[in-house]
C-alpha cells in the first residue's frame, strides 16, 4: 500500500512519456488525475492508520542488497503520516496552479513534478537509511530542473545554488549514515533508534546530520539559498519548496537526530535554540525590508521554521506536537500565499510590492482570500497558525522562559510585515493602469484555495483529530529523547 | 645445464591469440581492398572482439598459468578482460561516423585500436613484471599513434607527441622501479617477490620501498592520477574525440588491473606503505579533478579533469587494502566505463553537426533534441554521484569500504570533493536545459551510437536501483584476493 502511494506518481510519468508526447493538455490532465488518485490512495492510509500505537505501520520489507545490509523497508508512524498526506494534498493544487502559467515544455514540467512527489513521499516513508538517502538526494534533480527551466530571470543562479547547498549539506549525512552502520551494524531506521552509541560518537554524528538538516530547514545561517530559490522558482515549485521540502529537514531532526542521538540532541539544545532565535528575529526583520512579494514570504518561511525547531527541541509534548502541527500549518499557509502570489504574478508579471496598491478595488475575492491567509500566517486565534504557535510557545516556555520571550517578538514582527504587505498591496488608491485592468480570480483559481481555507479553519477551531494522529508517536519520541543512550552519563548543558 | 622448456599451454591465451591474428589479418585486408572495403574493417574488428569475449566467457578464469608463470588466467583476469573488451567496443561503435568524416578510416585505426587492447589484455593477465612491461608498451605505443592520428591537425600531433614524451618518461620510471625490485629479490615474478617478502619478516630494504614507489608512480601516470596528471587535459583535448573516448576508459582498466596485481599480489606485505601513498594520490586527484574542472570551457578538457577525479575515488577504494575496497573499485570502474563512454558518445554525435567540443555547444539541446539531452543529463548526474543513478552506487560502495577500513577523514574529504565536482556536471545540464538554443542540432544519429547511448542510459538507471547483479559479479571476482 505504501509503495503504491509512493510510486504511483511514477506511473503518471510513464503515462505522460507514452501518451502525451505531443499534447501538452493531455500531460496536464494525466498529471492532475494521477496526483489526485495518489491523494485518494493516501487517504486510505489515514483511514487504516491506528493512532493508538507508536509502532511503524503499513510495514513493507523486501531484500534489496543483502550483501551490504541494505533493505527495501517502508513504513509510517504518527510523525511521518501527516507529511505524506501534506505532500499528496499539495501536489494536485500545484499542478492545478501551473495549468496556465507553465506554457513551455509542459510534459517535462509535469514529469518533474510527479517524480518529485514520488521521491518526497518516499523520503517520509523510508525506514532504511540508504533508501532514505537515495530518495532524499534524488529529489534534487527534479527540483533543480523545476527552478532552472521554468523559473524567473535569475533562475540559473538560484537553481545551482539550491542544488549545491543541499548537496554539500547532505554528503556529510552519508558519511554519518555509514559510520552508524558500521558501529551499530544496521541501516534499519527502527533498529538504529535503539542502538547504543557512545557520547562522543553521537556528537560527531549529530553534527553530520545537523548540517544536512539545517540547510534543508533552513536554519540561520544556512538559509541564504532559500530566498533565491523561492523567488526564481515557478509558483508550483515555490509551493512544494515551502510546503514540503523545508519540512524534510525538520522531519530529519524528528526521525533521526533526536531518537537515534538523544544525548547529543540534548547537548546541542542551546545551539539549536540560539540559531533558531536568531533566525526567528533576524529573518523577520529582513522580511520587513523586502520589496518583492515572494522574497518576503520566503524570509517569513525561515522565521516560521525557526519556531518549528524551537518547538521540536523544547522536548516536551506541547512543543513537539506544536512543532509538527506548525509544519503542517506552514505547508498550508505558505503554500497558499505562494499560490496567491502566483495568481497576481500571472496577471501582472511582476512581484514588486511597490507596483501594486488598491488591488482590493479590482479583485475583491482575491483580497478576501489573501486576508485569510495573512491572518493565518500571523497566527490569529481561530486560524491554524494560532494553534501551532501557541503550542510551540507553551512548550518553549516550559523548557526555557528566555527563549519563549525572545521568540514571541518574532510573532510581533511577523504580524508587522504581513500586515504591512497587505496594506501596501491591497489598500490605498490605484495608481497604475495595470492594476486597474486586473481581473478577479476565476473558478479554477478559487477551486485551488477552497480546500486550503477549509483546513485553515478546521485546524484552527478543532485541531484534535490532527493532534490525535501524532499523539502516541510523539510520546514515544519524547521517551526516546530523554533516554541516556551513551554508556557514560552525558552532561546536559541545560 | 639442461635447457628447461617452459610449460606452454596456448589454449589459455586463446582470446589474445584471436585478437592478434585478427588485427594482423585486418591490416593486410586494409592494404588489399583499398577504400571500398574499409567500412567492413570496423565491423570485422567488432566481430573479432565479440569472438574474443566469447572465448573468455567460455574458457577463461581457470586460474592456470603458462609461460613459466608469466601469463595468468584467473577469475580476476577474466572479469578485467571482459571489461577491457567493453571499453574498446563501445568507443568503436560510437566512432564509426567520426572516423569516416575525419578521413581516419584507413583500416589502421581499427588495427591499432585492437593492438592497444591486446596490450591491455596482456597487462591484465601478467604474472611478472616483464609481461607487465611488454603489455604496457604495446598498449601505450598504440595509443600514442592513435592520439596523433589526425596527422594534419596541429593539436592532434601535439597531443601525440606530448603523450609520447611524458609516457616514455613514466615507462622509464616504472622500469627503474622494476629493476630495483629485481635487484633486491632476483626475480620478477609477482608470486616470487611476494614469497620473498613474506620470508623477510617485515624487513624491507630502502631499495624495495623505492622500487615499489616508482612502480606505483609509473602506473599512476597511466591512470592520470594527480600529481602525474599533467598530460591528460592537453592530450584529451587534442586527440581525435573518438580516441579520447577510448583513451579515457581502456587504459584505465588495464592500469588498475596491474595495480591490483602489483599491490595486492606482489606487495601485500607493504600495505602500510602503499596504503598512505595511494591515499595521498587519491586526495590530490580529487582536489585537482574537482577544482580544476570548474574552470574548463572545453568539454573534453572537463571530462579529462573529471576522469582524474574518478581515479581519485578508485584509489580510495584500492588504498583500503580490504576485499570490500577491491570490490568497490571494480564496481566503480565498470560503472565509470559505461557512463564515460555514454558522455563521449554524445560529444561525438554533436561533432557530426560540426559542434560539440565546447561546453557552450550544448546550449539549448533539450529544446531541440530532448531525447539526447535526457541521456546526457543522465550521464552527468551519474558522474556527479546523484542517486538514483549508478554513479551514486559506485561512490557509496567506495565510501562504505573506506569507512569500514577506518578511513573516515579520507571519506569526508571524498564526499566534499564530490559535492564540488557536482558543480561542473550540473553546468552541462544547465547549458542543455536552461539556455536558449544557438544551433538547430539537426545532425543525424547513427543507429550504433543510438544503441550505445540508450543502453548506457538504461544501465545507469537499472544499476542505480538494482545493482545486485553487478555486486555479485564483482564479489566473485575479488574473492581470489582474500
PDB file of C-alpha atoms in Angstrom, chain A residues 64-65 68 70 130 133-134 137-138 141 144-145 148-149 155-156 159-160 163-164 167-168 171-172 174-175 178-179 182 187, chain B residues 324 327 381 386-388 392 396-397 399-400 403-404 408 411-412 415 419 422-423 426 429-430 433-434 465-468 471:
ATOM      1  CA  UNK A  64      17.432  -5.306  -1.887  1.00  0.00           C
ATOM      2  CA  UNK A  65      21.168  -5.573  -1.489  1.00  0.00           C
ATOM      3  CA  UNK A  68      25.588  -4.766   2.296  1.00  0.00           C
ATOM      4  CA  UNK A  70      20.551  -2.638   2.515  1.00  0.00           C
ATOM      5  CA  UNK A 130      20.243   4.116   2.285  1.00  0.00           C
ATOM      6  CA  UNK A 133      19.331   8.890   1.387  1.00  0.00           C
ATOM      7  CA  UNK A 134      18.786   7.860  -2.211  1.00  0.00           C
ATOM      8  CA  UNK A 137      19.146  13.193  -2.950  1.00  0.00           C
ATOM      9  CA  UNK A 138      17.164  12.045  -5.966  1.00  0.00           C
ATOM     10  CA  UNK A 141      17.192  16.523  -9.706  1.00  0.00           C
ATOM     11  CA  UNK A 144      16.808  21.655  -9.874  1.00  0.00           C
ATOM     12  CA  UNK A 145      15.127  21.377 -13.238  1.00  0.00           C
ATOM     13  CA  UNK A 148      16.175  26.178 -13.666  1.00  0.00           C
ATOM     14  CA  UNK A 149      13.842  25.672 -16.604  1.00  0.00           C
ATOM     15  CA  UNK A 155      16.802  31.071 -12.243  1.00  0.00           C
ATOM     16  CA  UNK A 156      20.141  29.579 -13.247  1.00  0.00           C
ATOM     17  CA  UNK A 159      18.958  26.514  -9.246  1.00  0.00           C
ATOM     18  CA  UNK A 160      22.686  25.931  -8.965  1.00  0.00           C
ATOM     19  CA  UNK A 163      21.426  22.180  -5.690  1.00  0.00           C
ATOM     20  CA  UNK A 164      24.953  22.702  -4.437  1.00  0.00           C
ATOM     21  CA  UNK A 167      24.141  18.531  -1.868  1.00  0.00           C
ATOM     22  CA  UNK A 168      27.080  19.840   0.151  1.00  0.00           C
ATOM     23  CA  UNK A 171      27.029  14.378   1.665  1.00  0.00           C
ATOM     24  CA  UNK A 172      28.181  14.611   5.272  1.00  0.00           C
ATOM     25  CA  UNK A 174      26.015   9.983   4.031  1.00  0.00           C
ATOM     26  CA  UNK A 175      29.246   9.624   5.989  1.00  0.00           C
ATOM     27  CA  UNK A 178      27.772   4.744   7.008  1.00  0.00           C
ATOM     28  CA  UNK A 179      29.589   5.308  10.293  1.00  0.00           C
ATOM     29  CA  UNK A 182      29.473   0.069  10.989  1.00  0.00           C
ATOM     30  CA  UNK A 187      20.848   0.532   8.152  1.00  0.00           C
TER      31      UNK A 187
ATOM     32  CA  UNK B 324      35.392  -4.646   0.236  1.00  0.00           C
ATOM     33  CA  UNK B 327      35.265  -4.919  -4.876  1.00  0.00           C
ATOM     34  CA  UNK B 381      24.094  13.317 -12.877  1.00  0.00           C
ATOM     35  CA  UNK B 386      23.462  11.775  -7.655  1.00  0.00           C
ATOM     36  CA  UNK B 387      21.071   8.934  -6.847  1.00  0.00           C
ATOM     37  CA  UNK B 388      19.167   7.053  -8.163  1.00  0.00           C
ATOM     38  CA  UNK B 392      25.982   7.060  -6.779  1.00  0.00           C
ATOM     39  CA  UNK B 396      28.501   4.651  -1.988  1.00  0.00           C
ATOM     40  CA  UNK B 397      30.479   1.425  -2.011  1.00  0.00           C
ATOM     41  CA  UNK B 399      32.802   5.259   0.911  1.00  0.00           C
ATOM     42  CA  UNK B 400      31.413   2.237   2.715  1.00  0.00           C
ATOM     43  CA  UNK B 403      34.739   3.884   6.435  1.00  0.00           C
ATOM     44  CA  UNK B 404      34.763   0.200   7.245  1.00  0.00           C
ATOM     45  CA  UNK B 408      36.837   8.380   7.928  1.00  0.00           C
ATOM     46  CA  UNK B 411      35.881   9.559   3.174  1.00  0.00           C
ATOM     47  CA  UNK B 412      34.866  13.014   4.388  1.00  0.00           C
ATOM     48  CA  UNK B 415      32.335  13.419  -0.250  1.00  0.00           C
ATOM     49  CA  UNK B 419      29.983  17.919  -3.896  1.00  0.00           C
ATOM     50  CA  UNK B 422      28.816  18.126  -8.905  1.00  0.00           C
ATOM     51  CA  UNK B 423      29.019  21.761  -9.925  1.00  0.00           C
ATOM     52  CA  UNK B 426      25.455  20.444 -13.363  1.00  0.00           C
ATOM     53  CA  UNK B 429      22.807  20.197 -17.592  1.00  0.00           C
ATOM     54  CA  UNK B 430      22.364  23.918 -17.168  1.00  0.00           C
ATOM     55  CA  UNK B 433      18.164  22.800 -20.242  1.00  0.00           C
ATOM     56  CA  UNK B 434      18.275  26.395 -19.080  1.00  0.00           C
ATOM     57  CA  UNK B 465      18.317   0.981  -8.400  1.00  0.00           C
ATOM     58  CA  UNK B 466      19.161  -2.702  -8.740  1.00  0.00           C
ATOM     59  CA  UNK B 467      22.932  -3.096  -8.675  1.00  0.00           C
ATOM     60  CA  UNK B 468      22.590  -6.642  -7.361  1.00  0.00           C
ATOM     61  CA  UNK B 471      27.604  -6.626  -6.955  1.00  0.00           C
TER      62      UNK B 471
END
